[in-house]
């Protein structure tokens, strides 16, 4: 039997949300709507809360120092652009970054990382939690989330209708990849190849994820590129189109699929995919009555978790202050019982 679940999140983050990830005091920046960038030169612990950034032309959070803890929560990034990482740029620093309950819409980079470029030098936190990135990118540059090293997690996040040359949703390299879970990666478009890239020969685990209707132009790759070990549990893989395959596996890659739904599991070079147990294959995508989950809505009277259209409800028109910002977040999961 098919069950469709929506997971709503509270409008307001708990008062101690910083302490869910870090310990100690922090410099808190609230309701920043004027400054295009955030200065971190004299601060080691910085928390941005309910800030709005529109049409910024440089990396908003640009960290160039070590031993810092940075977090943004309930922030909105609209039509921001830079050469690399318009929202966050961390270039090989010993630090931690948590991106929590944000919405990124229509952001792009001329070089790479249409939302964030987070390259750490240590095993600090490198988290993306309870967030949405919709309608970002361009066809010339790769990668939405560029995450290198750190204790890494992508959780309860919607990545929909983004475009890029390759690795359109995320590029991840981590020796400590906690999980990618409760996440929908849907209707992303690669002008070349690859939607998800999991590299560096590590162990990766995807749980309770939807990978749906993604497109790649090139025939020389796959929706999921894996160089390492990948386990998919309770996932749905449907309607992924284009010239490439579903998986592109390195010679030493190993993929296991458990308790999941799929329409096909093609792989480049015919690399074997291990279908372990309790999986269901179907060719009729419409049977599942999928409920689209675009999860960033700033207007409570328009929020309808049962709406089944294709509109991205992610706009800042009319929003001028923190009181206008209502973060509504849900992730749709299709699971089997």
PDB file of N, CA and C in Angstrom, residues 12-61:
ATOM      1  N   UNK A  12       8.303  29.103  13.536  1.00  0.00           N
ATOM      2  CA  UNK A  12       9.401  29.791  14.208  1.00  0.00           C
ATOM      3  C   UNK A  12      10.352  28.753  14.785  1.00  0.00           C
ATOM      4  N   UNK A  13      11.629  28.922  14.538  1.00  0.00           N
ATOM      5  CA  UNK A  13      12.618  28.013  15.092  1.00  0.00           C
ATOM      6  C   UNK A  13      12.658  28.163  16.607  1.00  0.00           C
ATOM      7  N   UNK A  14      12.973  27.113  17.345  1.00  0.00           N
ATOM      8  CA  UNK A  14      13.057  27.234  18.802  1.00  0.00           C
ATOM      9  C   UNK A  14      14.112  28.249  19.209  1.00  0.00           C
ATOM     10  N   UNK A  15      13.915  28.826  20.386  1.00  0.00           N
ATOM     11  CA  UNK A  15      14.828  29.869  20.852  1.00  0.00           C
ATOM     12  C   UNK A  15      16.267  29.375  20.980  1.00  0.00           C
ATOM     13  N   UNK A  16      16.417  28.091  21.218  1.00  0.00           N
ATOM     14  CA  UNK A  16      17.755  27.550  21.422  1.00  0.00           C
ATOM     15  C   UNK A  16      18.280  26.833  20.179  1.00  0.00           C
ATOM     16  N   UNK A  17      17.811  27.240  19.004  1.00  0.00           N
ATOM     17  CA  UNK A  17      18.199  26.525  17.789  1.00  0.00           C
ATOM     18  C   UNK A  17      19.713  26.533  17.583  1.00  0.00           C
ATOM     19  N   UNK A  18      20.381  27.608  17.975  1.00  0.00           N
ATOM     20  CA  UNK A  18      21.844  27.636  17.892  1.00  0.00           C
ATOM     21  C   UNK A  18      22.447  26.497  18.702  1.00  0.00           C
ATOM     22  N   UNK A  19      21.891  26.268  19.894  1.00  0.00           N
ATOM     23  CA  UNK A  19      22.440  25.252  20.784  1.00  0.00           C
ATOM     24  C   UNK A  19      22.105  23.829  20.359  1.00  0.00           C
ATOM     25  N   UNK A  20      21.265  23.682  19.351  1.00  0.00           N
ATOM     26  CA  UNK A  20      21.049  22.354  18.793  1.00  0.00           C
ATOM     27  C   UNK A  20      22.290  21.869  18.046  1.00  0.00           C
ATOM     28  N   UNK A  21      23.120  22.819  17.617  1.00  0.00           N
ATOM     29  CA  UNK A  21      24.303  22.481  16.831  1.00  0.00           C
ATOM     30  C   UNK A  21      25.600  22.871  17.521  1.00  0.00           C
ATOM     31  N   UNK A  22      25.589  24.003  18.237  1.00  0.00           N
ATOM     32  CA  UNK A  22      26.806  24.525  18.841  1.00  0.00           C
ATOM     33  C   UNK A  22      26.570  24.820  20.317  1.00  0.00           C
ATOM     34  N   UNK A  23      27.650  24.995  21.039  1.00  0.00           N
ATOM     35  CA  UNK A  23      27.598  25.355  22.448  1.00  0.00           C
ATOM     36  C   UNK A  23      28.186  26.750  22.643  1.00  0.00           C
ATOM     37  N   UNK A  24      27.665  27.458  23.647  1.00  0.00           N
ATOM     38  CA  UNK A  24      28.229  28.756  23.975  1.00  0.00           C
ATOM     39  C   UNK A  24      27.500  29.909  23.329  1.00  0.00           C
ATOM     40  N   UNK A  25      28.010  31.115  23.576  1.00  0.00           N
ATOM     41  CA  UNK A  25      27.403  32.341  23.084  1.00  0.00           C
ATOM     42  C   UNK A  25      27.755  32.575  21.617  1.00  0.00           C
ATOM     43  N   UNK A  26      26.949  33.427  20.982  1.00  0.00           N
ATOM     44  CA  UNK A  26      27.212  33.767  19.587  1.00  0.00           C
ATOM     45  C   UNK A  26      26.806  35.213  19.336  1.00  0.00           C
ATOM     46  N   UNK A  27      27.354  35.791  18.290  1.00  0.00           N
ATOM     47  CA  UNK A  27      26.912  37.100  17.816  1.00  0.00           C
ATOM     48  C   UNK A  27      25.719  36.872  16.903  1.00  0.00           C
ATOM     49  N   UNK A  28      24.573  37.402  17.302  1.00  0.00           N
ATOM     50  CA  UNK A  28      23.329  37.126  16.583  1.00  0.00           C
ATOM     51  C   UNK A  28      22.942  38.317  15.716  1.00  0.00           C
ATOM     52  N   UNK A  29      22.701  38.053  14.453  1.00  0.00           N
ATOM     53  CA  UNK A  29      22.254  39.072  13.503  1.00  0.00           C
ATOM     54  C   UNK A  29      20.832  38.734  13.107  1.00  0.00           C
ATOM     55  N   UNK A  30      19.888  39.629  13.445  1.00  0.00           N
ATOM     56  CA  UNK A  30      18.469  39.358  13.226  1.00  0.00           C
ATOM     57  C   UNK A  30      17.892  40.369  12.241  1.00  0.00           C
ATOM     58  N   UNK A  31      17.055  39.881  11.347  1.00  0.00           N
ATOM     59  CA  UNK A  31      16.288  40.749  10.448  1.00  0.00           C
ATOM     60  C   UNK A  31      17.191  41.685   9.654  1.00  0.00           C
ATOM     61  N   UNK A  32      18.265  41.150   9.139  1.00  0.00           N
ATOM     62  CA  UNK A  32      19.164  41.930   8.284  1.00  0.00           C
ATOM     63  C   UNK A  32      18.580  41.955   6.875  1.00  0.00           C
ATOM     64  N   UNK A  33      18.108  43.114   6.449  1.00  0.00           N
ATOM     65  CA  UNK A  33      17.563  43.243   5.099  1.00  0.00           C
ATOM     66  C   UNK A  33      18.306  44.292   4.277  1.00  0.00           C
ATOM     67  N   UNK A  34      19.300  44.931   4.871  1.00  0.00           N
ATOM     68  CA  UNK A  34      19.970  46.040   4.191  1.00  0.00           C
ATOM     69  C   UNK A  34      21.373  45.692   3.710  1.00  0.00           C
ATOM     70  N   UNK A  35      22.150  45.044   4.571  1.00  0.00           N
ATOM     71  CA  UNK A  35      23.538  44.782   4.225  1.00  0.00           C
ATOM     72  C   UNK A  35      23.639  43.622   3.244  1.00  0.00           C
ATOM     73  N   UNK A  36      24.376  43.846   2.174  1.00  0.00           N
ATOM     74  CA  UNK A  36      24.507  42.810   1.150  1.00  0.00           C
ATOM     75  C   UNK A  36      25.403  41.672   1.594  1.00  0.00           C
ATOM     76  N   UNK A  37      26.360  41.968   2.469  1.00  0.00           N
ATOM     77  CA  UNK A  37      27.251  40.932   2.968  1.00  0.00           C
ATOM     78  C   UNK A  37      27.331  41.030   4.481  1.00  0.00           C
ATOM     79  N   UNK A  38      27.795  39.967   5.101  1.00  0.00           N
ATOM     80  CA  UNK A  38      27.893  39.904   6.556  1.00  0.00           C
ATOM     81  C   UNK A  38      29.364  39.838   6.937  1.00  0.00           C
ATOM     82  N   UNK A  39      29.806  40.789   7.727  1.00  0.00           N
ATOM     83  CA  UNK A  39      31.202  40.840   8.135  1.00  0.00           C
ATOM     84  C   UNK A  39      31.462  39.836   9.252  1.00  0.00           C
ATOM     85  N   UNK A  40      32.480  39.016   9.054  1.00  0.00           N
ATOM     86  CA  UNK A  40      32.846  38.021  10.059  1.00  0.00           C
ATOM     87  C   UNK A  40      34.262  38.247  10.576  1.00  0.00           C
ATOM     88  N   UNK A  41      34.833  39.385  10.278  1.00  0.00           N
ATOM     89  CA  UNK A  41      36.251  39.598  10.548  1.00  0.00           C
ATOM     90  C   UNK A  41      36.582  39.550  12.031  1.00  0.00           C
ATOM     91  N   UNK A  42      35.678  40.014  12.889  1.00  0.00           N
ATOM     92  CA  UNK A  42      35.975  40.073  14.321  1.00  0.00           C
ATOM     93  C   UNK A  42      35.133  39.101  15.137  1.00  0.00           C
ATOM     94  N   UNK A  43      34.519  38.128  14.477  1.00  0.00           N
ATOM     95  CA  UNK A  43      33.613  37.222  15.179  1.00  0.00           C
ATOM     96  C   UNK A  43      33.957  35.777  14.843  1.00  0.00           C
ATOM     97  N   UNK A  44      33.885  34.928  15.859  1.00  0.00           N
ATOM     98  CA  UNK A  44      34.109  33.501  15.647  1.00  0.00           C
ATOM     99  C   UNK A  44      32.825  32.689  15.708  1.00  0.00           C
ATOM    100  N   UNK A  45      31.786  33.221  16.357  1.00  0.00           N
ATOM    101  CA  UNK A  45      30.512  32.516  16.492  1.00  0.00           C
ATOM    102  C   UNK A  45      29.414  33.451  15.984  1.00  0.00           C
ATOM    103  N   UNK A  46      28.858  33.167  14.811  1.00  0.00           N
ATOM    104  CA  UNK A  46      27.892  34.073  14.187  1.00  0.00           C
ATOM    105  C   UNK A  46      26.626  33.307  13.823  1.00  0.00           C
ATOM    106  N   UNK A  47      25.481  33.888  14.200  1.00  0.00           N
ATOM    107  CA  UNK A  47      24.177  33.287  13.928  1.00  0.00           C
ATOM    108  C   UNK A  47      23.297  34.313  13.223  1.00  0.00           C
ATOM    109  N   UNK A  48      22.954  34.041  11.969  1.00  0.00           N
ATOM    110  CA  UNK A  48      22.040  34.893  11.206  1.00  0.00           C
ATOM    111  C   UNK A  48      20.641  34.303  11.298  1.00  0.00           C
ATOM    112  N   UNK A  49      19.680  35.115  11.735  1.00  0.00           N
ATOM    113  CA  UNK A  49      18.322  34.610  11.953  1.00  0.00           C
ATOM    114  C   UNK A  49      17.301  35.515  11.264  1.00  0.00           C
ATOM    115  N   UNK A  50      16.465  34.915  10.429  1.00  0.00           N
ATOM    116  CA  UNK A  50      15.383  35.610   9.735  1.00  0.00           C
ATOM    117  C   UNK A  50      15.888  36.842   8.970  1.00  0.00           C
ATOM    118  N   UNK A  51      16.939  36.630   8.209  1.00  0.00           N
ATOM    119  CA  UNK A  51      17.476  37.694   7.355  1.00  0.00           C
ATOM    120  C   UNK A  51      17.044  37.467   5.905  1.00  0.00           C
ATOM    121  N   UNK A  52      16.941  38.561   5.171  1.00  0.00           N
ATOM    122  CA  UNK A  52      16.556  38.492   3.767  1.00  0.00           C
ATOM    123  C   UNK A  52      17.632  39.146   2.908  1.00  0.00           C
ATOM    124  N   UNK A  53      18.015  38.468   1.859  1.00  0.00           N
ATOM    125  CA  UNK A  53      19.042  38.975   0.961  1.00  0.00           C
ATOM    126  C   UNK A  53      18.505  38.930  -0.462  1.00  0.00           C
ATOM    127  N   UNK A  54      18.436  40.093  -1.099  1.00  0.00           N
ATOM    128  CA  UNK A  54      17.881  40.195  -2.443  1.00  0.00           C
ATOM    129  C   UNK A  54      18.899  40.828  -3.389  1.00  0.00           C
ATOM    130  N   UNK A  55      19.046  40.245  -4.543  1.00  0.00           N
ATOM    131  CA  UNK A  55      19.848  40.836  -5.621  1.00  0.00           C
ATOM    132  C   UNK A  55      21.277  41.166  -5.199  1.00  0.00           C
ATOM    133  N   UNK A  56      21.836  40.383  -4.297  1.00  0.00           N
ATOM    134  CA  UNK A  56      23.223  40.607  -3.876  1.00  0.00           C
ATOM    135  C   UNK A  56      24.173  40.114  -4.969  1.00  0.00           C
ATOM    136  N   UNK A  57      25.280  40.831  -5.159  1.00  0.00           N
ATOM    137  CA  UNK A  57      26.203  40.537  -6.249  1.00  0.00           C
ATOM    138  C   UNK A  57      27.551  40.025  -5.759  1.00  0.00           C
ATOM    139  N   UNK A  58      27.622  39.596  -4.511  1.00  0.00           N
ATOM    140  CA  UNK A  58      28.837  38.999  -3.963  1.00  0.00           C
ATOM    141  C   UNK A  58      28.415  37.956  -2.937  1.00  0.00           C
ATOM    142  N   UNK A  59      29.338  37.069  -2.578  1.00  0.00           N
ATOM    143  CA  UNK A  59      29.018  36.046  -1.586  1.00  0.00           C
ATOM    144  C   UNK A  59      28.602  36.707  -0.279  1.00  0.00           C
ATOM    145  N   UNK A  60      27.414  36.370   0.206  1.00  0.00           N
ATOM    146  CA  UNK A  60      26.863  37.034   1.386  1.00  0.00           C
ATOM    147  C   UNK A  60      27.637  36.644   2.635  1.00  0.00           C
ATOM    148  N   UNK A  61      27.832  35.369   2.856  1.00  0.00           N
ATOM    149  CA  UNK A  61      28.658  34.881   3.959  1.00  0.00           C
ATOM    150  C   UNK A  61      29.964  34.397   3.340  1.00  0.00           C
TER     151      UNK A  61
END
